[in-house]
Structure formats: structure tokens, C-alpha cells
């Protein structure tokens, strides 16, 4: 009888511990907010793009300020730079860092891509205004592909261009329209572990999925769920993080389309800027989210 009661007590204790340690619902938590630039009182005016290098350094494009700010993983400013002469930034809208540390910038006003060292030294630029190969009309986003190619959201040409790291044109993805396989003002790109290309098809209010061979793999979202999704970031475990800008929120979905969590980020402030902006993944579930309406970079912890 005593032995039986002891067994019951042990089982009850185990069940209590399991219940106490069971994970809660998926959540976003704002861990920090970065806004200070180099000069006292000189804050970010329109942070739009964000990228994280292999060593944890965080790069932010301040579009209205025509500059790049570089932070260490703790939010301490390392440097800021604007480029000089032919490398002068005009409206840097998004940024990416390649495996070899080269910093690539999509300049919305110059209709060009620019490359810099991680210390801000200008290396090269390519592209021009137009609708031909290696020409751009307001490049709005970029991402470095698994093979080192640069995928550029060519906003007003309604397509994504794929460019080699040396600036050599490779191919285009998408065309203007609203059907499957079409794009309408794309703004960002990310890649799933299986190689599928996910494109923030902003004004079709969805994500467009393509294979590496440019075949359409369908769409994700739609106007009943998203409104002007400007950025997408995929976790290795398949979670899809989206800047759902007209709904003023960051939202997470499972790969099969189940909404898991959302974080309201109210915006506007009368300055005409939408929010949130571009997303970049950091280590251990950290997300860096540009918040142009409030002139800050949000450091967000994702728990799932």
C-alpha cells in the first residue's frame, strides 16, 4: 500500500513538472530599441533596411538620412557612413552582407546597387535607370542567395532580378500582374531551406513563391490576411515572419499558413511613413525589425 502510494506521488510530481515546463504559445517580445546615431540628438530618421553579418554586426540603412549605421550586437554604434563621390548614397533602402563581408546596398533614388567593405569603403556600383537587364526602377529590397547571387526587388519594374556578385546579370523572376507567377511592386526576398524563393509581393498583398528555375510554386497570404507585406524572413524551422505594414504589425505563420503570433507596431505619427519595415534574422531567435515611422530599430525575441 505504501509502495503504491509512493508510485502515485512520483507520477503526480512528474506530471506537475511536465506541465510546469511545457512551452507556452509562440510570442514576440521587444527586447530593445536602437535609435541613436553618431552625433548627440541625431537619431535615425527613416530606418528601412537591416542586415546581420556573420560576426553579429548589424547594418541599418537610414533612407532619409542617406547613410548606413553599423552597430555591434549590443546596440553600440560602431560607425556610420554615407559614401563619397561615385559611391555617395542617395536613398539607401535595403542592405545585405555576403559571406565574404561585402556590404551590398539597393539605392532607391539612384536606381543602382552599390558595394562597400564592412568599414564603409566604396568598391563598385552597377545598374542604371530603365527596364532592361541590369536596369532598375526604384530597387526596394535585396537578399543574398544561397549561392552568393544577389536577388533584387525591382519595385517599379514588378520583378526580381538575380545578379552575380560581380554585377553580371543572371535572370529575372516574375512579371507585372496579379495572377499566380506575377508580381506587383515587390519589396523583399528570402529563401527556404529547400531552395524555394519567397518574395514579398507587397501590393498583391501576398508572398509569391518560386523555384530556382523560376517556376511559380503558388502564393501565401492574400488580401484577406495581409496588407502590403513589405518584408519576409524565414526561420530554419519553417516559421514565416512578415512585416504586414498596412496592418501595422509583425506576424508569424507556420509554413502551412497557420497564424501563430503577431506584434502590433502602431505607426504613422503624421509623417507618412509606413511601419514595420525590413526584417533580418539574428542568432537564437532574435529578429531585427526596421521601424521607420518611429525612427528606430526594434530588437525582437521570438519564442516558439
PDB file of C-alpha atoms in Angstrom:
ATOM      1  CA  UNK A   1       0.000   0.000   0.000  1.00  0.00           C
ATOM      2  CA  UNK A   2       2.832   2.348   0.900  1.00  0.00           C
ATOM      3  CA  UNK A   3       4.691   1.423  -2.264  1.00  0.00           C
ATOM      4  CA  UNK A   4       1.580   2.057  -4.354  1.00  0.00           C
ATOM      5  CA  UNK A   5       1.083   5.468  -2.742  1.00  0.00           C
ATOM      6  CA  UNK A   6       4.738   6.360  -3.387  1.00  0.00           C
ATOM      7  CA  UNK A   7       4.349   5.457  -7.052  1.00  0.00           C
ATOM      8  CA  UNK A   8       1.286   7.692  -7.279  1.00  0.00           C
ATOM      9  CA  UNK A   9       3.187  10.572  -5.654  1.00  0.00           C
ATOM     10  CA  UNK A  10       6.139  10.164  -8.044  1.00  0.00           C
ATOM     11  CA  UNK A  11       3.867  10.077 -11.093  1.00  0.00           C
ATOM     12  CA  UNK A  12       1.991  13.152  -9.843  1.00  0.00           C
ATOM     13  CA  UNK A  13       5.279  15.021  -9.340  1.00  0.00           C
ATOM     14  CA  UNK A  14       6.429  14.149 -12.852  1.00  0.00           C
ATOM     15  CA  UNK A  15       3.140  15.314 -14.357  1.00  0.00           C
ATOM     16  CA  UNK A  16       3.395  18.566 -12.377  1.00  0.00           C
ATOM     17  CA  UNK A  17       6.939  19.199 -13.641  1.00  0.00           C
ATOM     18  CA  UNK A  18       5.998  18.402 -17.225  1.00  0.00           C
ATOM     19  CA  UNK A  19       3.020  20.754 -17.030  1.00  0.00           C
ATOM     20  CA  UNK A  20       5.164  23.473 -15.473  1.00  0.00           C
ATOM     21  CA  UNK A  21       7.841  23.159 -18.158  1.00  0.00           C
ATOM     22  CA  UNK A  22       5.527  22.837 -21.152  1.00  0.00           C
ATOM     23  CA  UNK A  23       6.092  25.610 -23.671  1.00  0.00           C
ATOM     24  CA  UNK A  24       3.603  28.433 -23.846  1.00  0.00           C
ATOM     25  CA  UNK A  25       2.151  29.878 -27.042  1.00  0.00           C
ATOM     26  CA  UNK A  26       4.527  31.411 -29.616  1.00  0.00           C
ATOM     27  CA  UNK A  27       5.298  35.021 -28.769  1.00  0.00           C
ATOM     28  CA  UNK A  28       7.166  38.109 -29.902  1.00  0.00           C
ATOM     29  CA  UNK A  29       8.825  40.225 -27.213  1.00  0.00           C
ATOM     30  CA  UNK A  30      10.521  43.588 -27.819  1.00  0.00           C
ATOM     31  CA  UNK A  31      13.921  43.206 -26.175  1.00  0.00           C
ATOM     32  CA  UNK A  32      15.446  46.571 -27.148  1.00  0.00           C
ATOM     33  CA  UNK A  33      15.039  49.642 -29.322  1.00  0.00           C
ATOM     34  CA  UNK A  34      18.009  51.310 -31.035  1.00  0.00           C
ATOM     35  CA  UNK A  35      17.792  54.801 -32.443  1.00  0.00           C
ATOM     36  CA  UNK A  36      20.888  56.830 -31.590  1.00  0.00           C
ATOM     37  CA  UNK A  37      23.264  57.843 -34.371  1.00  0.00           C
ATOM     38  CA  UNK A  38      26.744  59.327 -34.148  1.00  0.00           C
ATOM     39  CA  UNK A  39      26.005  62.910 -33.166  1.00  0.00           C
ATOM     40  CA  UNK A  40      24.108  63.772 -29.966  1.00  0.00           C
ATOM     41  CA  UNK A  41      20.425  64.154 -30.749  1.00  0.00           C
ATOM     42  CA  UNK A  42      20.980  62.807 -34.264  1.00  0.00           C
ATOM     43  CA  UNK A  43      18.628  59.836 -34.361  1.00  0.00           C
ATOM     44  CA  UNK A  44      17.628  57.566 -37.197  1.00  0.00           C
ATOM     45  CA  UNK A  45      15.254  59.452 -39.458  1.00  0.00           C
ATOM     46  CA  UNK A  46      13.965  56.656 -41.711  1.00  0.00           C
ATOM     47  CA  UNK A  47      15.492  53.239 -40.968  1.00  0.00           C
ATOM     48  CA  UNK A  48      14.383  50.932 -43.768  1.00  0.00           C
ATOM     49  CA  UNK A  49      16.835  48.098 -44.383  1.00  0.00           C
ATOM     50  CA  UNK A  50      18.661  45.855 -41.936  1.00  0.00           C
ATOM     51  CA  UNK A  51      21.202  43.047 -42.262  1.00  0.00           C
ATOM     52  CA  UNK A  52      23.220  40.956 -39.838  1.00  0.00           C
ATOM     53  CA  UNK A  53      26.780  39.875 -40.657  1.00  0.00           C
ATOM     54  CA  UNK A  54      28.257  36.521 -39.617  1.00  0.00           C
ATOM     55  CA  UNK A  55      30.025  38.123 -36.644  1.00  0.00           C
ATOM     56  CA  UNK A  56      26.759  39.617 -35.357  1.00  0.00           C
ATOM     57  CA  UNK A  57      27.379  43.158 -36.607  1.00  0.00           C
ATOM     58  CA  UNK A  58      24.095  44.845 -37.527  1.00  0.00           C
ATOM     59  CA  UNK A  59      23.853  47.192 -40.526  1.00  0.00           C
ATOM     60  CA  UNK A  60      20.932  49.614 -40.893  1.00  0.00           C
ATOM     61  CA  UNK A  61      20.096  51.855 -43.848  1.00  0.00           C
ATOM     62  CA  UNK A  62      18.708  55.265 -42.916  1.00  0.00           C
ATOM     63  CA  UNK A  63      16.986  56.127 -46.191  1.00  0.00           C
ATOM     64  CA  UNK A  64      16.111  59.747 -45.472  1.00  0.00           C
ATOM     65  CA  UNK A  65      19.492  60.319 -43.821  1.00  0.00           C
ATOM     66  CA  UNK A  66      21.282  58.807 -46.861  1.00  0.00           C
ATOM     67  CA  UNK A  67      23.618  56.755 -44.698  1.00  0.00           C
ATOM     68  CA  UNK A  68      24.400  53.372 -43.206  1.00  0.00           C
ATOM     69  CA  UNK A  69      24.775  52.819 -39.468  1.00  0.00           C
ATOM     70  CA  UNK A  70      26.752  49.916 -38.109  1.00  0.00           C
ATOM     71  CA  UNK A  71      26.109  48.507 -34.607  1.00  0.00           C
ATOM     72  CA  UNK A  72      27.688  45.788 -32.523  1.00  0.00           C
ATOM     73  CA  UNK A  73      25.347  43.022 -31.269  1.00  0.00           C
ATOM     74  CA  UNK A  74      24.670  45.026 -28.086  1.00  0.00           C
ATOM     75  CA  UNK A  75      23.435  48.114 -29.907  1.00  0.00           C
ATOM     76  CA  UNK A  76      26.609  50.196 -29.562  1.00  0.00           C
ATOM     77  CA  UNK A  77      27.263  52.305 -32.641  1.00  0.00           C
ATOM     78  CA  UNK A  78      30.495  51.320 -34.400  1.00  0.00           C
ATOM     79  CA  UNK A  79      30.406  53.779 -37.275  1.00  0.00           C
ATOM     80  CA  UNK A  80      28.175  55.456 -39.821  1.00  0.00           C
ATOM     81  CA  UNK A  81      28.955  56.240 -43.437  1.00  0.00           C
ATOM     82  CA  UNK A  82      27.413  57.887 -46.478  1.00  0.00           C
ATOM     83  CA  UNK A  83      29.888  57.100 -49.244  1.00  0.00           C
ATOM     84  CA  UNK A  84      31.746  59.669 -51.277  1.00  0.00           C
ATOM     85  CA  UNK A  85      31.873  60.802 -54.889  1.00  0.00           C
ATOM     86  CA  UNK A  86      30.577  58.000 -57.153  1.00  0.00           C
ATOM     87  CA  UNK A  87      29.771  55.932 -54.064  1.00  0.00           C
ATOM     88  CA  UNK A  88      27.649  58.640 -52.447  1.00  0.00           C
ATOM     89  CA  UNK A  89      24.372  57.248 -51.135  1.00  0.00           C
ATOM     90  CA  UNK A  90      21.136  58.993 -52.135  1.00  0.00           C
ATOM     91  CA  UNK A  91      18.304  56.900 -50.665  1.00  0.00           C
ATOM     92  CA  UNK A  92      19.623  53.553 -49.434  1.00  0.00           C
ATOM     93  CA  UNK A  93      16.540  51.420 -48.984  1.00  0.00           C
ATOM     94  CA  UNK A  94      17.871  47.953 -48.176  1.00  0.00           C
ATOM     95  CA  UNK A  95      21.116  46.183 -47.384  1.00  0.00           C
ATOM     96  CA  UNK A  96      22.679  42.725 -47.408  1.00  0.00           C
ATOM     97  CA  UNK A  97      26.014  41.294 -46.324  1.00  0.00           C
ATOM     98  CA  UNK A  98      27.640  38.476 -48.295  1.00  0.00           C
ATOM     99  CA  UNK A  99      29.598  35.615 -46.755  1.00  0.00           C
ATOM    100  CA  UNK A 100      32.873  37.396 -47.544  1.00  0.00           C
ATOM    101  CA  UNK A 101      31.749  40.539 -45.714  1.00  0.00           C
ATOM    102  CA  UNK A 102      30.931  42.705 -48.725  1.00  0.00           C
ATOM    103  CA  UNK A 103      28.024  45.065 -47.986  1.00  0.00           C
ATOM    104  CA  UNK A 104      25.516  45.453 -50.827  1.00  0.00           C
ATOM    105  CA  UNK A 105      23.038  48.333 -50.889  1.00  0.00           C
ATOM    106  CA  UNK A 106      19.942  48.924 -53.014  1.00  0.00           C
ATOM    107  CA  UNK A 107      19.657  52.667 -53.624  1.00  0.00           C
ATOM    108  CA  UNK A 108      16.055  53.558 -54.395  1.00  0.00           C
ATOM    109  CA  UNK A 109      16.855  57.005 -55.825  1.00  0.00           C
ATOM    110  CA  UNK A 110      19.993  56.156 -57.797  1.00  0.00           C
ATOM    111  CA  UNK A 111      18.408  53.057 -59.389  1.00  0.00           C
ATOM    112  CA  UNK A 112      21.637  51.250 -58.645  1.00  0.00           C
ATOM    113  CA  UNK A 113      23.310  48.646 -56.494  1.00  0.00           C
ATOM    114  CA  UNK A 114      26.408  49.711 -54.572  1.00  0.00           C
ATOM    115  CA  UNK A 115      29.056  47.575 -52.861  1.00  0.00           C
ATOM    116  CA  UNK A 116      31.187  48.603 -49.877  1.00  0.00           C
ATOM    117  CA  UNK A 117      33.586  46.994 -47.454  1.00  0.00           C
ATOM    118  CA  UNK A 118      32.284  46.468 -43.933  1.00  0.00           C
ATOM    119  CA  UNK A 119      34.205  49.612 -42.959  1.00  0.00           C
ATOM    120  CA  UNK A 120      32.262  51.708 -45.472  1.00  0.00           C
ATOM    121  CA  UNK A 121      34.886  51.923 -48.223  1.00  0.00           C
ATOM    122  CA  UNK A 122      33.263  52.130 -51.650  1.00  0.00           C
ATOM    123  CA  UNK A 123      34.052  49.244 -54.005  1.00  0.00           C
ATOM    124  CA  UNK A 124      31.743  49.406 -57.004  1.00  0.00           C
ATOM    125  CA  UNK A 125      28.297  50.193 -58.358  1.00  0.00           C
ATOM    126  CA  UNK A 126      26.239  48.781 -61.174  1.00  0.00           C
ATOM    127  CA  UNK A 127      22.910  49.217 -62.858  1.00  0.00           C
ATOM    128  CA  UNK A 128      21.097  52.224 -64.297  1.00  0.00           C
ATOM    129  CA  UNK A 129      17.547  53.526 -64.680  1.00  0.00           C
ATOM    130  CA  UNK A 130      15.408  51.520 -67.067  1.00  0.00           C
ATOM    131  CA  UNK A 131      13.574  48.258 -67.625  1.00  0.00           C
ATOM    132  CA  UNK A 132      16.244  46.188 -69.355  1.00  0.00           C
ATOM    133  CA  UNK A 133      18.519  43.579 -67.863  1.00  0.00           C
ATOM    134  CA  UNK A 134      20.648  45.009 -65.054  1.00  0.00           C
ATOM    135  CA  UNK A 135      18.493  48.150 -65.042  1.00  0.00           C
ATOM    136  CA  UNK A 136      16.236  49.202 -62.188  1.00  0.00           C
ATOM    137  CA  UNK A 137      13.273  51.360 -61.368  1.00  0.00           C
ATOM    138  CA  UNK A 138      13.375  52.035 -57.617  1.00  0.00           C
ATOM    139  CA  UNK A 139      15.061  48.888 -56.232  1.00  0.00           C
ATOM    140  CA  UNK A 140      13.263  48.340 -52.929  1.00  0.00           C
ATOM    141  CA  UNK A 141      14.856  45.267 -51.378  1.00  0.00           C
ATOM    142  CA  UNK A 142      17.629  42.743 -51.711  1.00  0.00           C
ATOM    143  CA  UNK A 143      18.783  39.433 -50.336  1.00  0.00           C
ATOM    144  CA  UNK A 144      21.933  37.380 -50.773  1.00  0.00           C
ATOM    145  CA  UNK A 145      21.059  33.981 -52.208  1.00  0.00           C
ATOM    146  CA  UNK A 146      22.463  30.643 -51.016  1.00  0.00           C
ATOM    147  CA  UNK A 147      24.949  30.668 -53.911  1.00  0.00           C
ATOM    148  CA  UNK A 148      26.076  34.260 -53.268  1.00  0.00           C
ATOM    149  CA  UNK A 149      23.950  35.780 -56.031  1.00  0.00           C
ATOM    150  CA  UNK A 150      22.097  38.994 -55.235  1.00  0.00           C
ATOM    151  CA  UNK A 151      18.314  38.985 -55.553  1.00  0.00           C
ATOM    152  CA  UNK A 152      16.904  42.491 -56.029  1.00  0.00           C
ATOM    153  CA  UNK A 153      13.262  43.518 -55.699  1.00  0.00           C
ATOM    154  CA  UNK A 154      12.933  45.796 -58.745  1.00  0.00           C
ATOM    155  CA  UNK A 155       9.911  47.663 -57.387  1.00  0.00           C
ATOM    156  CA  UNK A 156       8.501  49.653 -60.309  1.00  0.00           C
ATOM    157  CA  UNK A 157       9.531  47.057 -62.885  1.00  0.00           C
ATOM    158  CA  UNK A 158       7.441  44.478 -60.968  1.00  0.00           C
ATOM    159  CA  UNK A 159      10.101  41.796 -60.977  1.00  0.00           C
ATOM    160  CA  UNK A 160      13.058  40.357 -59.115  1.00  0.00           C
ATOM    161  CA  UNK A 161      16.431  40.484 -60.806  1.00  0.00           C
ATOM    162  CA  UNK A 162      19.174  37.999 -59.986  1.00  0.00           C
ATOM    163  CA  UNK A 163      22.664  39.446 -60.307  1.00  0.00           C
ATOM    164  CA  UNK A 164      26.031  37.818 -59.736  1.00  0.00           C
ATOM    165  CA  UNK A 165      28.272  39.180 -57.001  1.00  0.00           C
ATOM    166  CA  UNK A 166      30.346  40.832 -59.749  1.00  0.00           C
ATOM    167  CA  UNK A 167      27.302  42.635 -61.156  1.00  0.00           C
ATOM    168  CA  UNK A 168      26.707  40.199 -64.027  1.00  0.00           C
ATOM    169  CA  UNK A 169      23.049  39.763 -64.927  1.00  0.00           C
ATOM    170  CA  UNK A 170      21.748  36.190 -64.440  1.00  0.00           C
ATOM    171  CA  UNK A 171      17.939  36.192 -64.813  1.00  0.00           C
ATOM    172  CA  UNK A 172      14.642  37.789 -63.829  1.00  0.00           C
ATOM    173  CA  UNK A 173      11.756  36.343 -61.854  1.00  0.00           C
ATOM    174  CA  UNK A 174       8.130  37.414 -62.257  1.00  0.00           C
ATOM    175  CA  UNK A 175       6.295  39.930 -64.386  1.00  0.00           C
ATOM    176  CA  UNK A 176       3.743  42.673 -63.771  1.00  0.00           C
ATOM    177  CA  UNK A 177       0.295  41.409 -62.882  1.00  0.00           C
ATOM    178  CA  UNK A 178      -1.981  39.829 -60.311  1.00  0.00           C
ATOM    179  CA  UNK A 179      -2.177  36.173 -61.351  1.00  0.00           C
ATOM    180  CA  UNK A 180      -0.027  33.386 -59.944  1.00  0.00           C
ATOM    181  CA  UNK A 181       3.548  33.912 -61.129  1.00  0.00           C
ATOM    182  CA  UNK A 182       3.022  37.679 -61.389  1.00  0.00           C
ATOM    183  CA  UNK A 183       4.384  40.405 -59.114  1.00  0.00           C
ATOM    184  CA  UNK A 184       3.061  43.849 -58.288  1.00  0.00           C
ATOM    185  CA  UNK A 185       5.577  46.130 -56.568  1.00  0.00           C
ATOM    186  CA  UNK A 186       7.796  43.512 -54.871  1.00  0.00           C
ATOM    187  CA  UNK A 187       9.819  44.682 -51.883  1.00  0.00           C
ATOM    188  CA  UNK A 188      11.813  41.803 -50.355  1.00  0.00           C
ATOM    189  CA  UNK A 189      13.108  38.258 -50.839  1.00  0.00           C
ATOM    190  CA  UNK A 190      14.105  35.347 -48.625  1.00  0.00           C
ATOM    191  CA  UNK A 191      14.901  31.672 -49.098  1.00  0.00           C
ATOM    192  CA  UNK A 192      13.550  28.476 -47.558  1.00  0.00           C
ATOM    193  CA  UNK A 193      15.811  25.579 -46.677  1.00  0.00           C
ATOM    194  CA  UNK A 194      14.565  23.640 -49.707  1.00  0.00           C
ATOM    195  CA  UNK A 195      15.634  26.448 -52.047  1.00  0.00           C
ATOM    196  CA  UNK A 196      12.178  27.945 -52.573  1.00  0.00           C
ATOM    197  CA  UNK A 197      12.313  31.711 -53.171  1.00  0.00           C
ATOM    198  CA  UNK A 198       9.801  33.719 -51.108  1.00  0.00           C
ATOM    199  CA  UNK A 199       9.042  37.217 -52.430  1.00  0.00           C
ATOM    200  CA  UNK A 200       7.158  39.942 -50.571  1.00  0.00           C
ATOM    201  CA  UNK A 201       4.662  40.798 -53.316  1.00  0.00           C
ATOM    202  CA  UNK A 202       3.608  43.931 -51.491  1.00  0.00           C
ATOM    203  CA  UNK A 203       0.727  45.351 -53.492  1.00  0.00           C
ATOM    204  CA  UNK A 204      -0.702  41.974 -54.362  1.00  0.00           C
ATOM    205  CA  UNK A 205      -0.910  41.649 -50.554  1.00  0.00           C
ATOM    206  CA  UNK A 206       0.759  38.244 -50.528  1.00  0.00           C
ATOM    207  CA  UNK A 207       4.001  36.336 -50.705  1.00  0.00           C
ATOM    208  CA  UNK A 208       4.875  34.794 -54.065  1.00  0.00           C
ATOM    209  CA  UNK A 209       6.804  31.513 -54.110  1.00  0.00           C
ATOM    210  CA  UNK A 210       9.154  30.447 -56.890  1.00  0.00           C
ATOM    211  CA  UNK A 211      11.594  27.649 -57.531  1.00  0.00           C
ATOM    212  CA  UNK A 212      15.187  28.307 -58.533  1.00  0.00           C
ATOM    213  CA  UNK A 213      14.100  27.543 -62.109  1.00  0.00           C
ATOM    214  CA  UNK A 214      11.652  30.500 -61.933  1.00  0.00           C
ATOM    215  CA  UNK A 215       8.570  28.246 -61.879  1.00  0.00           C
ATOM    216  CA  UNK A 216       5.805  29.577 -59.648  1.00  0.00           C
ATOM    217  CA  UNK A 217       5.147  27.479 -56.557  1.00  0.00           C
ATOM    218  CA  UNK A 218       1.985  29.375 -55.641  1.00  0.00           C
ATOM    219  CA  UNK A 219       1.236  32.179 -53.214  1.00  0.00           C
ATOM    220  CA  UNK A 220       0.938  32.659 -49.466  1.00  0.00           C
ATOM    221  CA  UNK A 221      -1.403  35.027 -47.660  1.00  0.00           C
ATOM    222  CA  UNK A 222      -3.661  37.234 -49.719  1.00  0.00           C
ATOM    223  CA  UNK A 223      -5.664  40.422 -49.081  1.00  0.00           C
ATOM    224  CA  UNK A 224      -7.875  38.706 -46.517  1.00  0.00           C
ATOM    225  CA  UNK A 225      -4.792  38.057 -44.338  1.00  0.00           C
ATOM    226  CA  UNK A 226      -2.080  40.558 -45.317  1.00  0.00           C
ATOM    227  CA  UNK A 227      -1.997  44.183 -46.423  1.00  0.00           C
ATOM    228  CA  UNK A 228       1.190  45.453 -48.092  1.00  0.00           C
ATOM    229  CA  UNK A 229       3.635  42.891 -46.695  1.00  0.00           C
ATOM    230  CA  UNK A 230       6.966  44.655 -47.211  1.00  0.00           C
ATOM    231  CA  UNK A 231       9.398  42.097 -45.790  1.00  0.00           C
ATOM    232  CA  UNK A 232       9.715  38.376 -45.144  1.00  0.00           C
ATOM    233  CA  UNK A 233      12.176  36.342 -43.077  1.00  0.00           C
ATOM    234  CA  UNK A 234      12.117  32.553 -42.786  1.00  0.00           C
ATOM    235  CA  UNK A 235      13.376  30.600 -39.791  1.00  0.00           C
ATOM    236  CA  UNK A 236      15.289  27.350 -40.337  1.00  0.00           C
ATOM    237  CA  UNK A 237      12.321  25.525 -38.770  1.00  0.00           C
ATOM    238  CA  UNK A 238       9.936  26.966 -41.366  1.00  0.00           C
ATOM    239  CA  UNK A 239       8.356  29.834 -39.433  1.00  0.00           C
ATOM    240  CA  UNK A 240       7.497  32.737 -41.753  1.00  0.00           C
ATOM    241  CA  UNK A 241       7.912  36.233 -40.253  1.00  0.00           C
ATOM    242  CA  UNK A 242       6.229  39.054 -42.181  1.00  0.00           C
ATOM    243  CA  UNK A 243       6.176  42.841 -41.856  1.00  0.00           C
ATOM    244  CA  UNK A 244       2.472  43.330 -42.510  1.00  0.00           C
ATOM    245  CA  UNK A 245       2.853  47.066 -42.882  1.00  0.00           C
ATOM    246  CA  UNK A 246      -0.670  48.324 -43.547  1.00  0.00           C
ATOM    247  CA  UNK A 247      -1.896  46.251 -40.615  1.00  0.00           C
ATOM    248  CA  UNK A 248       0.912  47.812 -38.553  1.00  0.00           C
ATOM    249  CA  UNK A 249       2.173  44.524 -37.195  1.00  0.00           C
ATOM    250  CA  UNK A 250       4.832  41.848 -37.292  1.00  0.00           C
ATOM    251  CA  UNK A 251       3.161  38.472 -37.811  1.00  0.00           C
ATOM    252  CA  UNK A 252       4.357  34.861 -37.731  1.00  0.00           C
ATOM    253  CA  UNK A 253       2.854  31.992 -39.706  1.00  0.00           C
ATOM    254  CA  UNK A 254       3.654  28.324 -39.902  1.00  0.00           C
ATOM    255  CA  UNK A 255       4.701  27.094 -43.339  1.00  0.00           C
ATOM    256  CA  UNK A 256       1.186  25.696 -43.874  1.00  0.00           C
ATOM    257  CA  UNK A 257      -0.393  29.118 -43.284  1.00  0.00           C
ATOM    258  CA  UNK A 258      -1.485  28.951 -39.644  1.00  0.00           C
ATOM    259  CA  UNK A 259      -1.125  32.311 -37.898  1.00  0.00           C
ATOM    260  CA  UNK A 260       0.963  31.769 -34.771  1.00  0.00           C
ATOM    261  CA  UNK A 261       1.537  35.210 -33.256  1.00  0.00           C
ATOM    262  CA  UNK A 262       1.511  38.902 -34.046  1.00  0.00           C
ATOM    263  CA  UNK A 263       3.039  42.013 -32.536  1.00  0.00           C
ATOM    264  CA  UNK A 264       1.277  45.362 -33.096  1.00  0.00           C
ATOM    265  CA  UNK A 265       3.663  48.158 -34.085  1.00  0.00           C
ATOM    266  CA  UNK A 266       1.477  51.268 -34.370  1.00  0.00           C
ATOM    267  CA  UNK A 267       2.757  53.708 -36.941  1.00  0.00           C
ATOM    268  CA  UNK A 268       2.026  56.852 -38.829  1.00  0.00           C
ATOM    269  CA  UNK A 269       2.826  59.684 -36.450  1.00  0.00           C
ATOM    270  CA  UNK A 270       1.668  62.026 -39.196  1.00  0.00           C
ATOM    271  CA  UNK A 271       4.945  61.633 -41.080  1.00  0.00           C
ATOM    272  CA  UNK A 272       3.578  59.471 -43.887  1.00  0.00           C
ATOM    273  CA  UNK A 273       5.974  56.604 -43.164  1.00  0.00           C
ATOM    274  CA  UNK A 274       4.746  53.047 -43.034  1.00  0.00           C
ATOM    275  CA  UNK A 275       5.863  50.594 -40.388  1.00  0.00           C
ATOM    276  CA  UNK A 276       7.226  47.994 -39.793  1.00  0.00           C
ATOM    277  CA  UNK A 277       9.930  47.806 -42.461  1.00  0.00           C
ATOM    278  CA  UNK A 278      12.522  45.213 -43.364  1.00  0.00           C
ATOM    279  CA  UNK A 279      13.344  42.235 -41.140  1.00  0.00           C
ATOM    280  CA  UNK A 280      16.665  40.453 -40.584  1.00  0.00           C
ATOM    281  CA  UNK A 281      17.245  37.290 -38.583  1.00  0.00           C
ATOM    282  CA  UNK A 282      19.917  37.201 -35.911  1.00  0.00           C
ATOM    283  CA  UNK A 283      21.054  34.325 -33.679  1.00  0.00           C
ATOM    284  CA  UNK A 284      18.914  32.449 -31.146  1.00  0.00           C
ATOM    285  CA  UNK A 285      15.521  33.633 -32.311  1.00  0.00           C
ATOM    286  CA  UNK A 286      16.432  37.313 -32.478  1.00  0.00           C
ATOM    287  CA  UNK A 287      14.773  39.420 -35.164  1.00  0.00           C
ATOM    288  CA  UNK A 288      15.850  42.940 -36.128  1.00  0.00           C
ATOM    289  CA  UNK A 289      12.956  44.978 -37.498  1.00  0.00           C
ATOM    290  CA  UNK A 290      13.229  48.453 -39.013  1.00  0.00           C
ATOM    291  CA  UNK A 291      10.578  50.843 -37.677  1.00  0.00           C
ATOM    292  CA  UNK A 292      10.737  53.892 -39.964  1.00  0.00           C
ATOM    293  CA  UNK A 293       7.655  55.624 -38.550  1.00  0.00           C
ATOM    294  CA  UNK A 294       9.334  55.864 -35.146  1.00  0.00           C
ATOM    295  CA  UNK A 295      12.950  56.262 -36.286  1.00  0.00           C
ATOM    296  CA  UNK A 296      14.263  53.143 -34.558  1.00  0.00           C
ATOM    297  CA  UNK A 297      15.405  49.561 -34.974  1.00  0.00           C
ATOM    298  CA  UNK A 298      13.490  47.038 -32.892  1.00  0.00           C
ATOM    299  CA  UNK A 299      15.277  44.021 -31.440  1.00  0.00           C
ATOM    300  CA  UNK A 300      12.627  41.345 -31.037  1.00  0.00           C
ATOM    301  CA  UNK A 301      12.879  37.952 -29.408  1.00  0.00           C
ATOM    302  CA  UNK A 302      10.867  35.166 -30.996  1.00  0.00           C
ATOM    303  CA  UNK A 303       9.907  32.186 -28.840  1.00  0.00           C
ATOM    304  CA  UNK A 304       8.208  29.154 -30.322  1.00  0.00           C
TER     305      UNK A 304
END
